[in-house]
Structures are given as structure tokens and as C-alpha cells.
Short mmCIF file of C-alpha atoms in Angstrom, two decimals:
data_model
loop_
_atom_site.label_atom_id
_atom_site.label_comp_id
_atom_site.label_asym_id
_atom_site.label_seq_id
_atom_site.Cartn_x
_atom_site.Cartn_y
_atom_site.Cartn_z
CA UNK A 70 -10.50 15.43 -25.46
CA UNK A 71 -6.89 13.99 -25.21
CA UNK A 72 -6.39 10.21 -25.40
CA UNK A 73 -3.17 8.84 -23.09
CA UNK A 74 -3.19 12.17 -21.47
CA UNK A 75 -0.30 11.79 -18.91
CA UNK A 76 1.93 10.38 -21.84
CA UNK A 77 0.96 13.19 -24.30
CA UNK A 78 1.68 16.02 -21.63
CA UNK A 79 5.19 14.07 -20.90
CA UNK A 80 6.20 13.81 -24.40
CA UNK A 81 5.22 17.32 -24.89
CA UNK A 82 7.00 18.37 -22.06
CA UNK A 83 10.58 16.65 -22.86
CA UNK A 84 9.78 17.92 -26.53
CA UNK A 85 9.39 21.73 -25.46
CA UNK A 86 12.63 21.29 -23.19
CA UNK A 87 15.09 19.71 -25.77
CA UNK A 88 13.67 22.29 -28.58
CA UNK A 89 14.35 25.31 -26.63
CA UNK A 90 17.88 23.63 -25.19
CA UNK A 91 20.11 26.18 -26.65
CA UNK A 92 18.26 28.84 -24.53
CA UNK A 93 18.14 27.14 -21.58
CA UNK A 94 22.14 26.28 -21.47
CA UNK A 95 22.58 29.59 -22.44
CA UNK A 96 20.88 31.17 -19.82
CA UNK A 97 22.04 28.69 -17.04
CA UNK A 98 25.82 29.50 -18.60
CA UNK A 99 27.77 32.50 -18.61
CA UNK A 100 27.22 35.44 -21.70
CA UNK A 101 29.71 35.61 -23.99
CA UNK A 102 29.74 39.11 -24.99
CA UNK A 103 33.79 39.84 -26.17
CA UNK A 104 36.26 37.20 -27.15
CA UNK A 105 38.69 38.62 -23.80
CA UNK A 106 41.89 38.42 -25.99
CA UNK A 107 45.14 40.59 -25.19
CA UNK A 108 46.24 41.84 -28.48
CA UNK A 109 50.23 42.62 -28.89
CA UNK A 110 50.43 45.93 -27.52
CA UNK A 111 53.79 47.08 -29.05
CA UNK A 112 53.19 46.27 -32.48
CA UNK A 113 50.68 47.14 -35.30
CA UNK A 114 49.73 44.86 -37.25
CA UNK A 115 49.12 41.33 -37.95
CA UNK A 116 50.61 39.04 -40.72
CA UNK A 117 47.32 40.46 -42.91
CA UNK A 118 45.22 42.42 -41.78
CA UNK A 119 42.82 41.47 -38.21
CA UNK A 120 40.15 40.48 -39.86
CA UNK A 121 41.46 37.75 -42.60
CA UNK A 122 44.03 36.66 -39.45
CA UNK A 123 40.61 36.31 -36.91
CA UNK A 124 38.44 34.22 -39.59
CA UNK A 125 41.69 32.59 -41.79
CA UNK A 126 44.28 32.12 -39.64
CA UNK A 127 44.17 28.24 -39.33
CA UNK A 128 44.12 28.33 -42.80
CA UNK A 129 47.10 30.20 -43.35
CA UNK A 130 48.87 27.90 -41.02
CA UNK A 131 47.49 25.48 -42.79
CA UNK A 132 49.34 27.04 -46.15
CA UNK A 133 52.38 28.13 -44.26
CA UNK A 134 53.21 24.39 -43.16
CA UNK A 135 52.66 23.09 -46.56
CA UNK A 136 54.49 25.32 -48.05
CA UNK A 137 57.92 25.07 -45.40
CA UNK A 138 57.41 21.11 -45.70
CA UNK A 139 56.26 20.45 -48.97
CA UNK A 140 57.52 23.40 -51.09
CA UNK A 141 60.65 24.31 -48.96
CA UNK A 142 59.93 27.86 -49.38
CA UNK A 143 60.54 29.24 -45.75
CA UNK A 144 59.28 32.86 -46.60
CA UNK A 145 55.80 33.97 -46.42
CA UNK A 146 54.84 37.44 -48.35
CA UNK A 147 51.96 39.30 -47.15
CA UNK A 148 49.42 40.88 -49.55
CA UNK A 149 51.10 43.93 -48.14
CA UNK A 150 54.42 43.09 -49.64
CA UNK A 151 56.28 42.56 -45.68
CA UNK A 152 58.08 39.22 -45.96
CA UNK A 153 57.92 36.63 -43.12
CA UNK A 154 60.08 33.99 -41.58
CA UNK A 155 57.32 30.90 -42.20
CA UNK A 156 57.13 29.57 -38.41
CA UNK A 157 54.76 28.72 -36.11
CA UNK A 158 56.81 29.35 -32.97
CA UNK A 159 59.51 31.83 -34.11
CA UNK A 160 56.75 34.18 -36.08
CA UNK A 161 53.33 33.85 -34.32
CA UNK A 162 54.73 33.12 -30.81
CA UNK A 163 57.30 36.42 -31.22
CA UNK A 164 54.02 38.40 -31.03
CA UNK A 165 51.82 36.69 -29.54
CA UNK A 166 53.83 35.75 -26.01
CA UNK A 167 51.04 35.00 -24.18
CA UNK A 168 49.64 32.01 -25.71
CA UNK A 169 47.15 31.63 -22.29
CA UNK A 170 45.23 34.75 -23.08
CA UNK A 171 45.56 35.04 -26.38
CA UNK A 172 45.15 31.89 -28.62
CA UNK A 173 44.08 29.57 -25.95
CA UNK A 174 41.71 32.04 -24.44
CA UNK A 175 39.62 32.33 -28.18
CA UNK A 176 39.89 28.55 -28.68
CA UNK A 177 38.80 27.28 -25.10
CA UNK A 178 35.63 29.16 -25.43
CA UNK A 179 34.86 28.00 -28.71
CA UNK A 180 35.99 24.11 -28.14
CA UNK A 181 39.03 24.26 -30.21
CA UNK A 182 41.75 22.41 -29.33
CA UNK A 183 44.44 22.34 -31.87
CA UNK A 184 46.78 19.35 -32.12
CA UNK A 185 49.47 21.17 -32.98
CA UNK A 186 50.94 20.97 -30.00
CA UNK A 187 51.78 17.79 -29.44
CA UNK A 188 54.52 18.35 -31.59
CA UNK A 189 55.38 21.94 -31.30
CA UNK A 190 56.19 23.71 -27.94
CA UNK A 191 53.77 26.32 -26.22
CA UNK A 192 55.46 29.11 -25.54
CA UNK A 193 55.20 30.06 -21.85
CA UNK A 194 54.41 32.80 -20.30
CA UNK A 195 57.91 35.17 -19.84
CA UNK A 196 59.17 32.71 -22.45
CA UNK B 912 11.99 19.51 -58.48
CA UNK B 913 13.03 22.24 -60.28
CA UNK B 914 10.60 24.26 -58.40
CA UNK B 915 11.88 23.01 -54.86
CA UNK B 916 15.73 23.93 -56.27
CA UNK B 917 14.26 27.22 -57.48
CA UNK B 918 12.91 28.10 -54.11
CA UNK B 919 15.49 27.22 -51.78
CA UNK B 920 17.99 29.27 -54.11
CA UNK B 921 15.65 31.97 -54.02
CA UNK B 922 15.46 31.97 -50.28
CA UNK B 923 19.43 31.99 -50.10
CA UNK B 924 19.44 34.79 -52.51
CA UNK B 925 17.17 36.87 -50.52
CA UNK B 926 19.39 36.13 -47.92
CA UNK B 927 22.80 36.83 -49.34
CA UNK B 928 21.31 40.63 -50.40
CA UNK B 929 19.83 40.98 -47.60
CA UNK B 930 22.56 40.99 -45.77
CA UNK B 931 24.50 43.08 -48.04
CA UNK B 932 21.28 45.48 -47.98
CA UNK B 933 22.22 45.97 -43.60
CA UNK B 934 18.80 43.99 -42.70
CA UNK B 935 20.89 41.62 -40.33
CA UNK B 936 18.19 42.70 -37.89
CA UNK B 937 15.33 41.32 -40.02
CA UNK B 938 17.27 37.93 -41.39
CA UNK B 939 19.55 37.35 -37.82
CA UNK B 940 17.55 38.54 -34.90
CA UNK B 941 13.48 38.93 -36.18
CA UNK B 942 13.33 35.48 -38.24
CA UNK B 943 15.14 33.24 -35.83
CA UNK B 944 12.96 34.30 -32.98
CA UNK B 945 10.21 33.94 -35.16
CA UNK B 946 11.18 30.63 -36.55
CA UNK B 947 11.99 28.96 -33.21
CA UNK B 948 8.23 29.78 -31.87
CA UNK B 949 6.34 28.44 -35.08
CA UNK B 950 9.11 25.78 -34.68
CA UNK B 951 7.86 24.87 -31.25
CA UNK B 952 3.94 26.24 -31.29
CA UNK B 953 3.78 24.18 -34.53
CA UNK B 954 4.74 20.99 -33.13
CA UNK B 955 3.12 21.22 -30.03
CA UNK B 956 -0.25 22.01 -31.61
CA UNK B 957 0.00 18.93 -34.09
CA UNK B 958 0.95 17.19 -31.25
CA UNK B 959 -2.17 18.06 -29.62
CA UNK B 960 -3.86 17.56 -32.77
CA UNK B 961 -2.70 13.95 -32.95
CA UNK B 962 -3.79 13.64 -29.15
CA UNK B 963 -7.53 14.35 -29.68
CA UNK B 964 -7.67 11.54 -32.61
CA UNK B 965 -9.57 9.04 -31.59
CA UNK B 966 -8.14 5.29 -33.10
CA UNK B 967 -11.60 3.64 -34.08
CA UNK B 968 -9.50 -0.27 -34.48
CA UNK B 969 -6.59 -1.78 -33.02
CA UNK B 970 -4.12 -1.17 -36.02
CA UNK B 971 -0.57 -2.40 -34.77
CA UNK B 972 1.80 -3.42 -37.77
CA UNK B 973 2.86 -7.12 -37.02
CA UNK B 974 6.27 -7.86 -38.50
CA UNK B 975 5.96 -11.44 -36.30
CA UNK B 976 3.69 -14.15 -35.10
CA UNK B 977 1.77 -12.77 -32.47
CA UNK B 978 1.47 -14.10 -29.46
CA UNK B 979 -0.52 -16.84 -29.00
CA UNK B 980 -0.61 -20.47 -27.53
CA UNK B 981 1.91 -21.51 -25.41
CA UNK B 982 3.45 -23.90 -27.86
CA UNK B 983 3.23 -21.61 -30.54
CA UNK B 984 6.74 -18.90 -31.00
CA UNK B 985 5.64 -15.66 -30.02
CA UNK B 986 8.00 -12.92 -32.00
CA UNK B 987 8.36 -10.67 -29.45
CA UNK B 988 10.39 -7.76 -30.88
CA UNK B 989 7.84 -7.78 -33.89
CA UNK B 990 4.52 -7.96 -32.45
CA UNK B 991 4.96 -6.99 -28.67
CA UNK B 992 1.44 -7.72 -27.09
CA UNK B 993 2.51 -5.45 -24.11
CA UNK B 994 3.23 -2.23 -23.16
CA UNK B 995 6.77 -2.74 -22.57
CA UNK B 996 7.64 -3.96 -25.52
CA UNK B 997 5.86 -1.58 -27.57
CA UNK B 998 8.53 0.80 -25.95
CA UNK B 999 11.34 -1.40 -26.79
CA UNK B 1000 10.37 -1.77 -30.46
CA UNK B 1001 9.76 1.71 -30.60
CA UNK B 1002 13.11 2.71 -29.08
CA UNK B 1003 14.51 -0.05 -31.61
CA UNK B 1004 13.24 1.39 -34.53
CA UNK B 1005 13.90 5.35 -33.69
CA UNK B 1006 17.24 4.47 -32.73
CA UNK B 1007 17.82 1.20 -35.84
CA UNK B 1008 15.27 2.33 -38.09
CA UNK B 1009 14.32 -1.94 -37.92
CA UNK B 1010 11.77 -1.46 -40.14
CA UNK B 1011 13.69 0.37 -42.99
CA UNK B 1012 16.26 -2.71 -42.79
CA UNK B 1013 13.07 -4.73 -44.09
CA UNK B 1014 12.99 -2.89 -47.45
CA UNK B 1015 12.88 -4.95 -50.57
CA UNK B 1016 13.59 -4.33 -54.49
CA UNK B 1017 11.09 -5.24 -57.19
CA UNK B 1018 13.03 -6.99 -60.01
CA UNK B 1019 10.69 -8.29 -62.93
CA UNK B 1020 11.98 -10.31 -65.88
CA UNK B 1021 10.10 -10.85 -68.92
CA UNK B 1022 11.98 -14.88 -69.39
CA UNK B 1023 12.98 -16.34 -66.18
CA UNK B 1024 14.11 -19.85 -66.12
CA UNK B 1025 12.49 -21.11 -62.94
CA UNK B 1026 8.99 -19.75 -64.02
CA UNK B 1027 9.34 -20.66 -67.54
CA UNK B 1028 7.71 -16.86 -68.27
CA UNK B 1029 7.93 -13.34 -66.41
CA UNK B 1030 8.44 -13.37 -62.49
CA UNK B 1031 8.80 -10.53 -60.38
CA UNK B 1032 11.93 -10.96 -57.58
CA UNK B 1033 12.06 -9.25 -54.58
CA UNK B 1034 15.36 -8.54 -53.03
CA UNK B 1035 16.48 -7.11 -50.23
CA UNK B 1036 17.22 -3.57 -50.27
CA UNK B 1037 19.86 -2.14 -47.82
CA UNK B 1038 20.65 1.08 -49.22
CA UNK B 1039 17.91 3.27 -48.28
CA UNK B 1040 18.27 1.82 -44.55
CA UNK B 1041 22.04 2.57 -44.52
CA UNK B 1042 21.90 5.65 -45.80
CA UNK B 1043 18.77 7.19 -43.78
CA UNK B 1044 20.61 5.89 -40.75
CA UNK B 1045 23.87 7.74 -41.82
CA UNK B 1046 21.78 10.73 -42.54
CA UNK B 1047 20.20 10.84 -39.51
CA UNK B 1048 22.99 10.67 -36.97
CA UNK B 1049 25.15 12.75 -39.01
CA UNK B 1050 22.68 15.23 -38.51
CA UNK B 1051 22.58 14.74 -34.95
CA UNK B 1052 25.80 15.00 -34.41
CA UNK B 1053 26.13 17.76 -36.02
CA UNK B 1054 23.24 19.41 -34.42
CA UNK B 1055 24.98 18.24 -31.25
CA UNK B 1056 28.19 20.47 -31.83
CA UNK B 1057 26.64 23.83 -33.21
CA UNK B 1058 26.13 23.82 -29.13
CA UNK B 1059 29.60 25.03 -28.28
CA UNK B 1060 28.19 28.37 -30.08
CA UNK B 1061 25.48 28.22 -26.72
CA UNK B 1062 27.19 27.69 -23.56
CA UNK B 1063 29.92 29.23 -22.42
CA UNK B 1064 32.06 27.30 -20.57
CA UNK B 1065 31.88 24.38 -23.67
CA UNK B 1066 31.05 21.52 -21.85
CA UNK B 1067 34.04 18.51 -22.26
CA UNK B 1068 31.01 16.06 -23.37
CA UNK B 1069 31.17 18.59 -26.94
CA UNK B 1070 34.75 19.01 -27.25
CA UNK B 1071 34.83 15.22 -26.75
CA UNK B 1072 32.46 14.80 -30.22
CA UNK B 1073 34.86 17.08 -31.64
CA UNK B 1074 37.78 15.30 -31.16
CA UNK B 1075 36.36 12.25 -32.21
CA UNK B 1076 34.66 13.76 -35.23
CA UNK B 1077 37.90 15.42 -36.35
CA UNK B 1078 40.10 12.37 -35.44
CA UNK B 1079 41.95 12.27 -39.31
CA UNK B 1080 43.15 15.61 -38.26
CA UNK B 1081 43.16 16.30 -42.08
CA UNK B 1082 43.80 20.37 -42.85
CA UNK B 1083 43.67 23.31 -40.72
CA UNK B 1084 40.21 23.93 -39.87
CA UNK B 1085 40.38 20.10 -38.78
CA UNK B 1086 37.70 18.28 -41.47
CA UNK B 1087 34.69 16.74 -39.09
CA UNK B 1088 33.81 13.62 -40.56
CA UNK B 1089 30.04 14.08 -39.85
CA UNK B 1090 29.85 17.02 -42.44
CA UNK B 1091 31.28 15.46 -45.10
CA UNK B 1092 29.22 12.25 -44.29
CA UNK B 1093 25.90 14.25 -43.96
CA UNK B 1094 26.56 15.29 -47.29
CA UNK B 1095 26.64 12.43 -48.90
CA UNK B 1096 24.08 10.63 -47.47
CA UNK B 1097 21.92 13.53 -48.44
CA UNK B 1098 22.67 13.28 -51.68
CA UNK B 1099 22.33 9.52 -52.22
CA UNK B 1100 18.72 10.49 -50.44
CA UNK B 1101 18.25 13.19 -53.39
CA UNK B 1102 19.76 10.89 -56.52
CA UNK B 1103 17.31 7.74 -55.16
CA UNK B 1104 14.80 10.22 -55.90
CA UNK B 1105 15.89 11.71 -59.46
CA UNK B 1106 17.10 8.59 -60.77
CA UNK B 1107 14.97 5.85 -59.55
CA UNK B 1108 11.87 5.80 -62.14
CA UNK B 1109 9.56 4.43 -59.77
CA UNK B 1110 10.17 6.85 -57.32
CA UNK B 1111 10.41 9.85 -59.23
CA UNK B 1112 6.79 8.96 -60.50
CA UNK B 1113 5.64 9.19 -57.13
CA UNK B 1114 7.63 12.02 -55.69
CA UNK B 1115 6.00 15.50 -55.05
CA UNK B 1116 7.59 18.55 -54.35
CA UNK B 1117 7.02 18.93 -50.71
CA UNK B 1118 9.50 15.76 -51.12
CA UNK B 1119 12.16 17.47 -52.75
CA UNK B 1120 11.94 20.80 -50.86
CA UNK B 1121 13.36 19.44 -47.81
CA UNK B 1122 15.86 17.33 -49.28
CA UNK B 1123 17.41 20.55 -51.42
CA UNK B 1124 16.65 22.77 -48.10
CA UNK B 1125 18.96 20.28 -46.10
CA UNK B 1126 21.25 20.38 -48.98
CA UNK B 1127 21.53 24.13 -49.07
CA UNK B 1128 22.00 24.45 -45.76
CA UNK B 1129 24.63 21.78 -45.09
CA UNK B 1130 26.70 23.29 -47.82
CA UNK B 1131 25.96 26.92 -46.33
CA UNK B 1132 27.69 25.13 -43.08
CA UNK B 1133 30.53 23.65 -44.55
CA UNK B 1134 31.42 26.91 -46.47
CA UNK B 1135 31.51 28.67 -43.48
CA UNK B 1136 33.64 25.75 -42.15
CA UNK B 1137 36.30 25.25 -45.28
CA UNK B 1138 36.06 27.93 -47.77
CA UNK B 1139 34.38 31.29 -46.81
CA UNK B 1140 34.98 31.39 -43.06
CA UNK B 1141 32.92 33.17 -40.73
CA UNK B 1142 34.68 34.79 -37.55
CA UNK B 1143 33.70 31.59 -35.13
CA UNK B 1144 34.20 33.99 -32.24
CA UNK B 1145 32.34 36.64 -33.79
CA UNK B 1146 29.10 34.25 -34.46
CA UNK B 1147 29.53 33.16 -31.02
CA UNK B 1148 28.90 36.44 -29.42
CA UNK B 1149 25.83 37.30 -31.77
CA UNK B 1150 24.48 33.78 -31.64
CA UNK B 1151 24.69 34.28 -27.13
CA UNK B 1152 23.13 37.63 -27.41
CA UNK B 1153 20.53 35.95 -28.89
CA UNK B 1154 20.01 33.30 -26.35
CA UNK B 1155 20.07 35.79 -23.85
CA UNK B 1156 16.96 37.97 -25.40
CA UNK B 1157 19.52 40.88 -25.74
CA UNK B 1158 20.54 40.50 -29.80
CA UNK B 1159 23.98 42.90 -30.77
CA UNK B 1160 24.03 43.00 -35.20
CA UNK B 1161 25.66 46.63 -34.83
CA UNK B 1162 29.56 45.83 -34.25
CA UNK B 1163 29.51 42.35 -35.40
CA UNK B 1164 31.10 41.38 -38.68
CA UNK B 1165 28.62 39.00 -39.67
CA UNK B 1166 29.99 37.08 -43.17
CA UNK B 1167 26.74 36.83 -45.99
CA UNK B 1168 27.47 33.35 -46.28
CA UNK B 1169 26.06 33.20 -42.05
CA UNK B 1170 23.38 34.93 -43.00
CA UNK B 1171 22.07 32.76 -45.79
CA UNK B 1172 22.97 29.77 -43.80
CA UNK B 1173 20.87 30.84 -40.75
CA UNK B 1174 18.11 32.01 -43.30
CA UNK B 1175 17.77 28.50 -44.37
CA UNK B 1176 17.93 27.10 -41.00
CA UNK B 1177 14.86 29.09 -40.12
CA UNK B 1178 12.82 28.40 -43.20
CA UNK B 1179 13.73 24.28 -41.95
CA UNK B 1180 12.40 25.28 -38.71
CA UNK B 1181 9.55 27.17 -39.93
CA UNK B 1182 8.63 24.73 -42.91
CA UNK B 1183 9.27 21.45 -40.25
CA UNK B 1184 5.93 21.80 -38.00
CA UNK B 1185 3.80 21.63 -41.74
CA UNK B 1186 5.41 19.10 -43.38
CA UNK B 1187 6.17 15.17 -43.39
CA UNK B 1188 9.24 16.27 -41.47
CA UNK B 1189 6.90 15.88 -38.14
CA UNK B 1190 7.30 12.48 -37.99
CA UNK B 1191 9.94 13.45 -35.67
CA UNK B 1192 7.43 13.65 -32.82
CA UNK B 1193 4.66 11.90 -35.19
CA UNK B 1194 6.46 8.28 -35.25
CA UNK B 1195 5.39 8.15 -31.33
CA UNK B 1196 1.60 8.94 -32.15
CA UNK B 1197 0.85 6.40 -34.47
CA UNK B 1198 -1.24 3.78 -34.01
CA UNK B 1199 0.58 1.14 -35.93
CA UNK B 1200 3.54 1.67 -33.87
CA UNK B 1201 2.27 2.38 -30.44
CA UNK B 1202 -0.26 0.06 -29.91
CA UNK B 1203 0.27 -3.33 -28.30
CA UNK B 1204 -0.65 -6.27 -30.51
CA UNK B 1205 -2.95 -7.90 -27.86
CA UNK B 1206 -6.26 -8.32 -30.43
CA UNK B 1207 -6.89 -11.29 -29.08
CA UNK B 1208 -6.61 -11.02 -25.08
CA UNK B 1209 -8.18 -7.12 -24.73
CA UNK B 1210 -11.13 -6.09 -26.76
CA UNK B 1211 -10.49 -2.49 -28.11
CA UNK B 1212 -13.50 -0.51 -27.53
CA UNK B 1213 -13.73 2.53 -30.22
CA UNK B 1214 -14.32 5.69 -28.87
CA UNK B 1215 -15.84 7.61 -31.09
CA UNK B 1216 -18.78 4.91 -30.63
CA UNK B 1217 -22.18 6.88 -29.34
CA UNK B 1218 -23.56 6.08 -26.20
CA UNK B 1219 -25.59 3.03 -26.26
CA UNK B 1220 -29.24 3.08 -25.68
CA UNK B 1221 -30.23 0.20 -23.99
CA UNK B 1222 -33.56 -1.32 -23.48
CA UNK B 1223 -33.49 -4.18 -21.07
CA UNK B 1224 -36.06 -7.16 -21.11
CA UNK B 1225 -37.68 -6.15 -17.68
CA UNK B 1226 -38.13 -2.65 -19.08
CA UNK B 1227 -39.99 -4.46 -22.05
CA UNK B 1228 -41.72 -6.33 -20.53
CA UNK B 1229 -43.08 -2.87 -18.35
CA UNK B 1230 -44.31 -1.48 -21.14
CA UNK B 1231 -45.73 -4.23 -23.43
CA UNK B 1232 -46.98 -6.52 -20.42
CA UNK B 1233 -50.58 -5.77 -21.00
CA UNK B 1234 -50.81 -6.83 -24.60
CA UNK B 1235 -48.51 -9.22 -23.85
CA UNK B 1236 -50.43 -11.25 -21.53
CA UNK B 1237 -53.43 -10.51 -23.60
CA UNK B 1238 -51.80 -12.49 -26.18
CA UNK B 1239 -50.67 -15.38 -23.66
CA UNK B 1240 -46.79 -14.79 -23.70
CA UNK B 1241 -45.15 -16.35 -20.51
CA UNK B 1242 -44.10 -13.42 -18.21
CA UNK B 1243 -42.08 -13.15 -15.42
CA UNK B 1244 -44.31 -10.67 -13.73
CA UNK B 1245 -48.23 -11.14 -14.17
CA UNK B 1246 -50.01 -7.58 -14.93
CA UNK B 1247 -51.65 -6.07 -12.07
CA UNK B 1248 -53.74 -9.24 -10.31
CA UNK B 1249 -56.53 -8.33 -7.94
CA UNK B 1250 -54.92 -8.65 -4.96
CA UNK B 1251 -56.59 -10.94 -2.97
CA UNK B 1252 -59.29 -10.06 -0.28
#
């Protein structure tokens, strides 16, 4: 026999709910099956290689800002021996034109929102 | 303790070559489903389990004067006599932890002054109340943002956290306050343990378990955050194929360092419905905390009594009223007169 029965069945109720949250949202959301990015089309190659750039690249930023504002070393070489002009806008933004569907697109969906540009200009689109 | 450190590196271990050994499917898709219905099952049987207990005595803890005559200060956070207030001193101490904040410190000296001889001191003790607090928000806030890897659109309410969380904008991934805070207040939870002599004495393993499983897996988390990145993207698709019943581990570039972090994640979820980590629903089902300290206006009837037998004076009377009028006890009915002709 239950004691406080119509408080036990609530409590479980809201308990089951909030525990199995992450499926509900998820099924009441959209999927997310592919990040939706448009890659550069006439070029190659990243600054390293996809992979590092999709997990690392805020940490490279991270490196390349200390190193053209603390270090004064405006030249970036990749493990691949290509040398770089260290900047955000001028080096990132060559390639990447589109910063709507490319950066923006990856960080909207996964609630980033870098600060960055407060200070530096988005590129837009046509630039 | 060594044991509990043992096992939870074990587990990560297992983990780590496991997913170097291409059994993503077993460690990413067949243990979190698992986990989440022990997770769930678990609690809602000892839930149940709680539910069918009866309470034999009216056991509310009274932190206050309870309330009495009129003239007479009735403490009503501390001893609520009704069922309102029982909510609000509940809600209080989920959300304060009030009764934490009460926690003293036995001092004893051998030569005190104002005894002339040993006296034991009590003082108050706000550590363990800070800290638990810090713990547990931390860890709901934290809980709070892993959601942006289960909806898609991210809801503003999450990014909001975020920005708040992140607001030193220190490095490139931003540092979230809340991870770094988590981890220290777990360890201050772990060191009170080692280092306090009292409390190691009385500390068991299935107290340090959880304490180095939260450990292991906040420091899973904020590796994959700082040092050894996963693909946040990447996670994000495999962690909404899951959600959505329809798991994808072939083309996904799932880091070790995930793998071992979700590992221990599940093992918290399994290990939670079995251990003194249910007084997450458990603080709401017991009796010193829900009851209402009205002892002295409602009489609290156990209910595991058995049903009475009663024998009522009338019915005695029926069946001893012969012998009893032989003996020439007064009765309220005479035994069968002659009626009169």
C-alpha cells in the first residue's frame, strides 16, 4: 500500500519527466544529423589539417593572438612547413568568406558565441 | 579509499581501450541506454519503496520552539506545524541547505581557563555548508549546459548561462567558471574526508566512490573542454542520434577521452539509484523533514497498528449476565424475567 498516494504519483511523475528531459527536447526539437557547413570550395586545405582545425581551432586563435600581441611574431608555420600571415580577418576570413554559413552556422547550433567580434569586423557576405 | 580510486581508474581504463579496441557501440550507444533506464527504474522503484513505509511516530526534526500558546514564540521556519510550511522549509533547505548552515566543530582542550580543567567548544562550522552549496549548483549548472548538445535550435535561456558562466572571457575555449568551481568544491569535499581524523574514521568506501567518480568525471569534462578537445559538433550529432533512438558511431570521430568521460557518467547514473546519492528524491520522503510538527494538536495514529478487537460492556454483559446476576452485580439489563401473566 502507498501512503500520500496523490503526492507520491506527482513527485514521481515530475521526477520521470525532468530525468528523461534530454529526450524529450530532443524529440520535440529538430535532429541534428550534419554540422551544414560550406567548406572553401577552391582551395585544399586548412591551416592544419580538418580535423585539428574542427576540434583546435579556438585554440590556435587563441595561440595566434598571443603570439601577434605578446610575442610580435606575425607569422604562423604550419606542422606542414606553409607559413601564414597571423590574422584573424586577413587569413581565416580570405577563405572562409562566408562567415554566415560557415563559422556562425557550427557555432549557433552549438551555443557559441564568440566575443571576438566586438572588436574585429565580420566579414560580409561578397565582402 | 584506495579501493574507490582504484575502481573508478579502472572503469576509465576500460573505457579509454575500449574505445581504441572500436567497441564505441558497447561504451557510447549500449551503456548509456542502459544506464539511463536503471537510472530512472532505480529511482522510481525506491521511490515506491519509500512510499509503502509505513512511519509508526510522528518524527519531525524541530530546529525551533514549536508552536504552542499564544503568548509563547512559535519558530515557524523551524518547526512548521502545517502543511505549508513543511513545504517552505523543505524548499528552504533543498534550495539553502538551512540545516547544513547549523553545523558545529568539536574543539576539546585539556586546560581551559574558564573551566579550570578540559572543556569541549563547539563552534560553528561554515565550511562544509559553503562548499556543498557550491558543489551543488555548480553541478547544476553545469548539468544545465551539456543541454545545448540536446536541442537543436539552443534555446537563448542556455546560451544566456553561457555567457554568464564565461563572463572573464579568459582563453579561447572561453573558461566557464562553474567547471573550475565544481572542481574545487569537490575536492575540498574529498580532502574534509582524507584529512579530517574524525571523519576519515567514519568514512566507508561507498563514501569515497562517488566523490572520486565525480572527480573523474569532471576532469574527463574539462579535458575535453581545455586540453584534449573533442569535435563539439561531432559529439553533438552522436549525442542527437541518440536522443532520437537512431545511434550513428560509424563516421563519427569520437575522441577516447569522450568515451571515458561518458563511461563514467553512466557508471554515476547506474551506481546513483543504489547508493546514498538517492537522497536526491529521498530528502522529500523522510519523515523528519516532511512531517508537520503538530504533536500536540493531531494525534498520529500508526499504521502498521492491527485492527483492534473490541469488546464493548453491553456485549459483556450478554455473555456473563447470568453469573453475573447470580453473583448480585448491578446490571443494566436483568436476565430473562418471567414476563408477567
Amino acid at each position: 500500500m502507498l501512503y500520500n498516494k496523490s503526492a507520491v504519483y506527482i513527485g514521481i511523475v515530475i521526477l520521470v519527466i525532468l530525468l528523461t528531459s534530454p529526450f524529450w527536447v530532443g524529440l520535440f526539437g529538430h535532429n541534428y544529423t550534419s554540422t551544414g557547413i560550406t567548406t572553401p570550395k577552391d582551395q585544399a586545405t586548412c591551416i592544419e589539417n580538418a580535423d585539428f582545425m574542427r576540434a583546435q581551432h579556438m585554440r590556435l586563435l587563441n595561440e595566434w593572438r598571443d603570439k601577434a600581441l605578446r610575442d610580435e611574431t606575425r607569422t604562423y608555420v604550419a606542422t606542414d612547413g606553409k607559413k601564414w600571415e597571423i590574422s584573424l580577418q586577413n587569413t581565416c576570413m580570405r577563405c572562409h568568406t562566408n562567415y554566415k554559413s560557415f563559422c556562425e552556422k557550427c557555432h549557433l547550433s552549438n551555443s557559441v558565441s564568440p566575443y571576438c567580434w566586438t572588436c574585429h569586423i565580420i566579414p560580409t557576405e561578397g565582402k | 579509499m584506495l579501493e574507490s580510486l582504484l575502481v573508478v581508474l579502472l572503469i576509465g581504463a576500460i573505457a579509454w581501450v575500449g574505445s581504441y579496441m572500436g567497441l564505441t557501440i558497447l561504451f557510447g550507444v549500449i551503456l548509456p541506454y542502459v544506464a539511463v533506464c536503471v537510472f530512472v527504474i532505480g529511482l522510481v522503484r525506491r521511490m515506491v519503496y519509500w512510499a509503502k513505509s509505513p512511519v509508526p511516530f510522528a518524527i519531525p526534526t524541530t530546529g525551533g520552539q514549536e508552536r504552542s500558546l499564544d503568548f509563547i514564540k512559535h519558530d515557524k521556519l523551524d518547526c512548521p506545524n502545517t502543511k505549508w510550511g513543511v513545504v517552505v522549509r523543505m524548499f528552504l533547505e533543498v534550495c539553502c541547505f538551512r540545516s547544513l548552515f547549523r553545523n558545529t566543530h568539536a574543539v576539546s582542550f585539556e586546560q581551559d581557563p574558564v573551566s579550570k580543567g578540559p572543556r569541549l567548544v563547539y563552534y560553528s562550522s561554515k565550511w562544509l555548508w559553503f562548499f556543498s552549496l557550491l558543489f551543488h549548483y555548480c553541478f547544476f549548472i553545469v548539468f544545465l549546459r551539456h543541454f545545448r548538445f540536446f536541442m537543436e535550435p539552443v534555446p537563448c535561456c542556455i546560451s544566456f548561462i553561457e555567457a554568464v558562466d564565461g563572463f572573464l572571457q579568459i582563453g579561447s575555449p572561453r573558461f566557464f567558471l562553474t567547471g573550475g568551481l565544481l572542481l574545487v568544491a569537490i575536492l575540498f569535499l574529498l580532502c574534509r574526508r582524507i584529512f579530517d581524523q574524525r571523519l576519515r574514521y567514519i568514512s566507508l568506501i561507498n563514501d569515497y566512490f562517488p566523490l572520486f567518480l565525480l572527480l573523474g568525471i569532471v576532469l574527463s569534462g574539462l579535458c575535453l573542454r581545455y586540453f584534449d578537445k573533442a569535435e563539439i559538433a561531432q559529439v553533438k550529432i552522436f549525442i542527437m542520434s541518440l536522443t532520437h533512438f537512431s545511434p550513428v558511431v560509424s563516421n563519427l570521430d569520437l575522441n577516447a577521452m569522450f568515451i571515458v568521460h561518458l563511461t563514467l557518467v553512466c557508471t554515476l547514473l547506474i551506481y546513483f539509484p543504489f547508493s546514498k546519492l538517492v537522497h536526491m528524491p529521498g530528502i522529500f520522503f523522510s519523515p523528519t523533514r516532511n512531517l508537520p510538527t503538530n504533536t500536540r494538536e493531531v494525534r498520529h495514529i500508526n499504521p502498521w497498528n492491527p485492527p483492534k478487537q473490541f469488546f464493548t460492556y453491553p456485549e459483556y454483559e450478554d455473555r456473563y449476565r447470568e453469573a453475573m446476576a447470580q453473583a448480585g452485580l448491578p446490571l443494566e439489563k436483568q436476565p430473562n424475567q418471567k414476563p408477567a401473566e
